[in-house]
CSV table of C-alpha atoms in Angstrom, one decimal:
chain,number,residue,atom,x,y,z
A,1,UNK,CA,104.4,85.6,129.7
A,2,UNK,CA,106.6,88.2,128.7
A,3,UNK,CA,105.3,90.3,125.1
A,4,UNK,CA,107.6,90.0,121.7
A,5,UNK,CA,105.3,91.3,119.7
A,6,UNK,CA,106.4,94.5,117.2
A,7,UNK,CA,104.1,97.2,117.8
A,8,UNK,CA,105.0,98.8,114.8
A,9,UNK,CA,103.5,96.0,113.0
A,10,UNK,CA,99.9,97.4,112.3
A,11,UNK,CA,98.9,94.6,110.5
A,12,UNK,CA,99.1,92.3,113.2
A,13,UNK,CA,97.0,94.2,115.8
A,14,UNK,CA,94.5,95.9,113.6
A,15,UNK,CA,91.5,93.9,112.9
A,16,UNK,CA,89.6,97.0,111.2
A,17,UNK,CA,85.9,97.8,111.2
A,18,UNK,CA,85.3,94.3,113.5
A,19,UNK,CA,81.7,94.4,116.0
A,20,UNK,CA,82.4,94.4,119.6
A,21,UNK,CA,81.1,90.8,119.5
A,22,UNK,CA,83.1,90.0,116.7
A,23,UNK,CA,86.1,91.1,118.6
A,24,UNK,CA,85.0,89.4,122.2
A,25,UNK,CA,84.2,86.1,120.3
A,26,UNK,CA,88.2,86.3,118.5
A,27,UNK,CA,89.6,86.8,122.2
A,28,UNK,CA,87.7,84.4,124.1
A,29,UNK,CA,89.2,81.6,121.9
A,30,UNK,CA,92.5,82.5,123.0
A,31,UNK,CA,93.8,81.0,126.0
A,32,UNK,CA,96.4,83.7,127.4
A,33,UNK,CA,95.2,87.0,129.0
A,34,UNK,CA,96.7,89.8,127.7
A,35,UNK,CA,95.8,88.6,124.1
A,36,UNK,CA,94.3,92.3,122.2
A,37,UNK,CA,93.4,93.3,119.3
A,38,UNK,CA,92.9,97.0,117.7
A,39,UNK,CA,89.3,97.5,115.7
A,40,UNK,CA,87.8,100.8,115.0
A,41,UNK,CA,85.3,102.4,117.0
A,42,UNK,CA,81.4,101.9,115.5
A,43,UNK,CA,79.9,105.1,117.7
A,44,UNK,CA,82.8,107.4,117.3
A,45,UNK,CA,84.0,107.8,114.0
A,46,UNK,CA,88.0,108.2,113.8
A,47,UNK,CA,88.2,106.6,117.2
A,48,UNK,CA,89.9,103.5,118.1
A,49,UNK,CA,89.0,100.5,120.6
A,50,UNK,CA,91.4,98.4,122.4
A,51,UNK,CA,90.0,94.7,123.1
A,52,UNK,CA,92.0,92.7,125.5
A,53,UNK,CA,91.4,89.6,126.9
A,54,UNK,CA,92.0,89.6,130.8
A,55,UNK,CA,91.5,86.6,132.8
A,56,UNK,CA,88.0,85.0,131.9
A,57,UNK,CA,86.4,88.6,130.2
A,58,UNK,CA,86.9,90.5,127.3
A,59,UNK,CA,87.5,94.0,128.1
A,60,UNK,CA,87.2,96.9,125.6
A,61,UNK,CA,89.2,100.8,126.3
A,62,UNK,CA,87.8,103.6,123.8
A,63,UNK,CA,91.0,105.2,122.3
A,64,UNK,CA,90.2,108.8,121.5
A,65,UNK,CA,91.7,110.4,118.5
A,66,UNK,CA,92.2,114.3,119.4
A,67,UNK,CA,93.7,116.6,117.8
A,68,UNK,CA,96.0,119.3,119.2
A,69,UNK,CA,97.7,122.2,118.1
A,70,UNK,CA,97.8,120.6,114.7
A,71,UNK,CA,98.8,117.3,116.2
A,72,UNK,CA,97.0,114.1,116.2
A,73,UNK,CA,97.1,112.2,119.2
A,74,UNK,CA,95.9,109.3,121.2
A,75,UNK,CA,94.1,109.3,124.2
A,76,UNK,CA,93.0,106.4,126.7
A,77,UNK,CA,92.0,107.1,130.1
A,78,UNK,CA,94.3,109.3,131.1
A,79,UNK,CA,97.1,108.5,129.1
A,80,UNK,CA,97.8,110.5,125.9
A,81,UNK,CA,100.2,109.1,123.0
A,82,UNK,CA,101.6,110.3,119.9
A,83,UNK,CA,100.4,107.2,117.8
A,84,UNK,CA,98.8,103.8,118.4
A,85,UNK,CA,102.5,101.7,118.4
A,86,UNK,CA,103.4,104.1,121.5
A,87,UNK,CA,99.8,103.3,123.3
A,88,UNK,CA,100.3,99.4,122.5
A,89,UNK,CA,104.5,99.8,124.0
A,90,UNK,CA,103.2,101.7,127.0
A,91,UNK,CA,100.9,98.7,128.0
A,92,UNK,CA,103.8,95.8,127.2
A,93,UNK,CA,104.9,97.3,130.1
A,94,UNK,CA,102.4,97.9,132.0
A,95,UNK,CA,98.7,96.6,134.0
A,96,UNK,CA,95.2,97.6,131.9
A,97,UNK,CA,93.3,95.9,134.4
A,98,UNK,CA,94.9,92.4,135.2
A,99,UNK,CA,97.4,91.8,132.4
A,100,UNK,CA,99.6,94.0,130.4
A,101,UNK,CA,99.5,93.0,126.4
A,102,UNK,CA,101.3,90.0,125.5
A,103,UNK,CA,100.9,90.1,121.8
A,104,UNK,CA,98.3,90.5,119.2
A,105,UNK,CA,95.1,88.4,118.5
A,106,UNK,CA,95.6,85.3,115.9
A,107,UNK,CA,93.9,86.6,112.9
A,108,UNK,CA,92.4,84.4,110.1
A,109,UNK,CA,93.5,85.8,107.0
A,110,UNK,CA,91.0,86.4,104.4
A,111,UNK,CA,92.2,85.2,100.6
A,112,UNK,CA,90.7,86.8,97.6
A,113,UNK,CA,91.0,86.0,93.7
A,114,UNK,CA,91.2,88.7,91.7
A,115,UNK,CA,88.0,88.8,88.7
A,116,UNK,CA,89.9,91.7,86.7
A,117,UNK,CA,93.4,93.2,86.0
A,118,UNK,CA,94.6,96.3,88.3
A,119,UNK,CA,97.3,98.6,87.5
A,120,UNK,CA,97.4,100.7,90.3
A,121,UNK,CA,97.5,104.9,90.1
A,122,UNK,CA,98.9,105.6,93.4
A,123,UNK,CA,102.6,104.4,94.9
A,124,UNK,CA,100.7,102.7,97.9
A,125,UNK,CA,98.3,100.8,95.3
A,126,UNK,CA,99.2,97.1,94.8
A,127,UNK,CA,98.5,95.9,91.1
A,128,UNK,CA,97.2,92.6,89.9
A,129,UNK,CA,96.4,90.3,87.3
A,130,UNK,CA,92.7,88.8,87.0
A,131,UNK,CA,93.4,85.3,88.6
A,132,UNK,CA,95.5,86.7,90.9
A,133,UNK,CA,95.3,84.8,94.7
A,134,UNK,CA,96.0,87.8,97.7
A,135,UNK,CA,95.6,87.9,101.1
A,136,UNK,CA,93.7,90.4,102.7
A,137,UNK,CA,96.2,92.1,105.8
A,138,UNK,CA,93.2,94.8,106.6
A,139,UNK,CA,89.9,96.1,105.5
A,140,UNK,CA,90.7,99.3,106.0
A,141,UNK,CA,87.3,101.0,103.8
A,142,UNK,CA,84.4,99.7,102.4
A,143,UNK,CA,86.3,100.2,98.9
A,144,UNK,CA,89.7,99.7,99.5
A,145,UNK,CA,92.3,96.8,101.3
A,146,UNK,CA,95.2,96.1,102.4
A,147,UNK,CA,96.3,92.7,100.4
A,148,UNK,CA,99.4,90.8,99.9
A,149,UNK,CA,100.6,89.4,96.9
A,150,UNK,CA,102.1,86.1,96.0
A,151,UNK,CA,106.0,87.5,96.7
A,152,UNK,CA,105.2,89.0,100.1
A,153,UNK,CA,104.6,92.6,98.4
A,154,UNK,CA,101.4,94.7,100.0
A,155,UNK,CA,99.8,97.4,99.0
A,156,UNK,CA,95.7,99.0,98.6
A,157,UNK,CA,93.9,97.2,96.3
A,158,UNK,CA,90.1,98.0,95.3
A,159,UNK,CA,87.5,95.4,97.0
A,160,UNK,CA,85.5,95.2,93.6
A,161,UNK,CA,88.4,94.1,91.9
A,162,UNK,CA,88.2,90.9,93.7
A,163,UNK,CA,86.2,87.6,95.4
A,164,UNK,CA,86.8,86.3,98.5
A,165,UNK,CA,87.8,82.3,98.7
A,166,UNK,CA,85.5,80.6,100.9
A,167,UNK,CA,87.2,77.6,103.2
A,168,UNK,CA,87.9,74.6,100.6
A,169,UNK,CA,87.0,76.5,97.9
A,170,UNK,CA,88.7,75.0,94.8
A,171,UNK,CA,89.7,76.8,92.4
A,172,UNK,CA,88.7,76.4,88.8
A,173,UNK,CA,90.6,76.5,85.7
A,174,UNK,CA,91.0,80.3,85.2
A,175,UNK,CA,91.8,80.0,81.6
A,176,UNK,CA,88.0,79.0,80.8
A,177,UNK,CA,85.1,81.1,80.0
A,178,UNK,CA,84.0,79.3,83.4
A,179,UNK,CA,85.8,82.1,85.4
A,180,UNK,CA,83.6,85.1,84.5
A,181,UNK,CA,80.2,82.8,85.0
A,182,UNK,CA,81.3,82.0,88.5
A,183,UNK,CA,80.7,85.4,89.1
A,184,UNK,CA,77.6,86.3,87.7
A,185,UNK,CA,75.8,86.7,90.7
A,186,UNK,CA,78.0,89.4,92.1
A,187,UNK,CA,79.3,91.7,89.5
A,188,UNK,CA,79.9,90.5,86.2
A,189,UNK,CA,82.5,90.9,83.6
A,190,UNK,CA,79.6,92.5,81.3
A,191,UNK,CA,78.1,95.4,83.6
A,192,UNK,CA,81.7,96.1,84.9
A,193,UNK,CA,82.6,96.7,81.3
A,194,UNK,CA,79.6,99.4,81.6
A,195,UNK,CA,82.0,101.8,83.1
A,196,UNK,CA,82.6,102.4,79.1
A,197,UNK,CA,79.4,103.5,78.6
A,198,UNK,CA,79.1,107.4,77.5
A,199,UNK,CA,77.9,109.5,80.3
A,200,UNK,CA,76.7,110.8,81.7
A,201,UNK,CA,73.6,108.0,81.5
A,202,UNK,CA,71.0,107.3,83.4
A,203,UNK,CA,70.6,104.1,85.8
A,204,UNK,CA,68.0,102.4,88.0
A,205,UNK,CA,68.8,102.2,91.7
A,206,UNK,CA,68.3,98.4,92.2
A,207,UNK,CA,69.4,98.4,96.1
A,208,UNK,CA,68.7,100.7,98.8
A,209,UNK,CA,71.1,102.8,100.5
A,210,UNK,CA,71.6,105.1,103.4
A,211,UNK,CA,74.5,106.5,104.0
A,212,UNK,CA,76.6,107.3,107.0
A,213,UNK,CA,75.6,110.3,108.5
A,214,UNK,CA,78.8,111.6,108.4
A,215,UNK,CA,79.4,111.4,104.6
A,216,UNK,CA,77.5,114.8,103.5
A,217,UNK,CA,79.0,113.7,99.7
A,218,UNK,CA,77.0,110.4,99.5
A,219,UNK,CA,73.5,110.1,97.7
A,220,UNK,CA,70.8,107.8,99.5
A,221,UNK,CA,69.5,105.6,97.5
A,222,UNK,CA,65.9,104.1,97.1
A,223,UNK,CA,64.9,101.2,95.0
A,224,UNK,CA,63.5,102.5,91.9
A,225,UNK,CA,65.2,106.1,91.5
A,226,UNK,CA,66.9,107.1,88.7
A,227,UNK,CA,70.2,108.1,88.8
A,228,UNK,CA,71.7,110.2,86.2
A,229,UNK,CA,75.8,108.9,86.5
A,230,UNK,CA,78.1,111.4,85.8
A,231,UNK,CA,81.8,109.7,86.8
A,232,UNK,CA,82.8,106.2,86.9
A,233,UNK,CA,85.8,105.6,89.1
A,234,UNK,CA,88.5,103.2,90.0
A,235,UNK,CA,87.2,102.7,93.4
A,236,UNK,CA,84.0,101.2,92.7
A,237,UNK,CA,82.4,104.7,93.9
A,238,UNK,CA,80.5,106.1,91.2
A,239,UNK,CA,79.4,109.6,91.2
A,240,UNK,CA,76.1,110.8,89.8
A,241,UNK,CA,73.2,113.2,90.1
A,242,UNK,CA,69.4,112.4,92.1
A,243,UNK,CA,66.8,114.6,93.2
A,244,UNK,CA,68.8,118.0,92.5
A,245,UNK,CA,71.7,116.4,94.8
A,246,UNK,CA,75.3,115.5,93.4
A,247,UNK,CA,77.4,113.2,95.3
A,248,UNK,CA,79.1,109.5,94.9
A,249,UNK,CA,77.3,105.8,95.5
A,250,UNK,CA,79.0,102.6,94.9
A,251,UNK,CA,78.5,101.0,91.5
A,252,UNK,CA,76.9,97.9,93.0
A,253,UNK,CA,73.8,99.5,93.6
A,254,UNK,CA,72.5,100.7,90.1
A,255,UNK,CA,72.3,99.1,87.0
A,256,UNK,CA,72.4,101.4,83.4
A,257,UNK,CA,69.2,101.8,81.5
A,258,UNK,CA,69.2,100.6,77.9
A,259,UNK,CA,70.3,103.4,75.4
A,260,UNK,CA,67.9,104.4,73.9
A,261,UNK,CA,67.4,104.6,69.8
């Protein structure tokens, strides 16, 4: 079957921060070898995999991100490549192991409601209104996504901004004080209106955290510590003070102490 797909199209081929067998159980539902998708690497942080269906197996190629003489490039095997689009038009036309790539992976698109109103800060940022309906292109960080709006417009939009729409899910009458309940056992309208609160003020840590290894600026968290929060921002990662160590934590994880007096 010869490949149509644009390469340039990263939404298409890039599933994110998927599990290897997350990705081998998307490929072994389709039929065609040559089928692939693009997910990050979970060992090597900045790399890349390349998942391809070939004949009755799932096969995954590490893609290398290197650097060189102040260049970023891509290496697989022994190929090297000046971005991903040029890796994936280099194997259109030619063999990984038993199939060259055909096109991308179907991908189930994720839609999310939107629980508050977003104005965006940046030019890539992609405001909303609560109520909102988007669908989520890529999860591109634990914090932020790459949604669509209702007129085909995309752009980053924060994840605790939002609520994903389970299959079937109907959708209530957004207009009724029925909205913000629905909610109330993820983040509600109340604490997020804590972000007001004067600070710096002091939280409990209500779920344990321990950050990547890689992330010297994140706090761990133990249930039970108190955090003394010093910045509230946008994204959903707070940033605070615990044990003598400053660094960030997501907002999700701590709940304010009642002022006191």
């Amino acid at each position: 079957m010869a490949s149509s797909f644009e390469t340039a199209d990263r939404c298409s081929w890039y599933f994110g921060a998927l599990t290897r067998q997350e990705a081998t159980d998307i490929l072994q539902a389709e039929r065609e070898s040559g089928v692939f998708l693009i997910r990050d690497s979970a060992t090597c942080i900045g790399d890349y995999v390349l998942c391809v269906k070939e004949d009755n197996k799932v096969s995954h190629y590490i893609i290398n991100r290197t650097q060189q003489n102040e260049e970023v490039k891509y290496r697989i095997g022994d190929q090297l490549f000046i971005d991903l689009p040029s890796l994936l038009a280099f194997y259109k036309l030619h063999y990984l192991d038993t199939a060259p790539l055909i096109r991308p992976a179907t991908k189930k698109l994720d839609k999310v409601i939107a629980k508050f109103d977003f104005d965006g800060k940046d030019n890539d940022d992609l405001p909303f209104r609560k109520g909102d309906i988007l669908t989520i292109l890529t999860k591109d960080e634990e914090q932020w996504w790459t949604a669509m709006n209702s007129v085909g417009v995309s752009g980053s939009i924060p994840v605790p901004y939002v609520q994903k729409i389970d299959d079937g899910q109907q959708l209530m009458d957004l207009g009724s004080t029925s909205f913000a309940s629905a909610f109330s056992n993820d983040i509600s309208l109340k604490k997020y209106q804590t972000q007001q609160r004067k600070l710096p003020a002091r939280a409990r840590v209500k779920q344990m955290r321990v950050p990547n290894a890689y992330d010297q600026t994140a706090l761990k968290l133990e249930i039970g510590d108190i955090i003394v929060v010093t910045k509230t921002n946008i994204n959903g990662q707070w940033e605070g003070e615990l044990n003598g160590k400053t660094g960030h934590f997501p907002f999700t994880h701590v709940e304010f102490l009642e002022e006191e007096g």
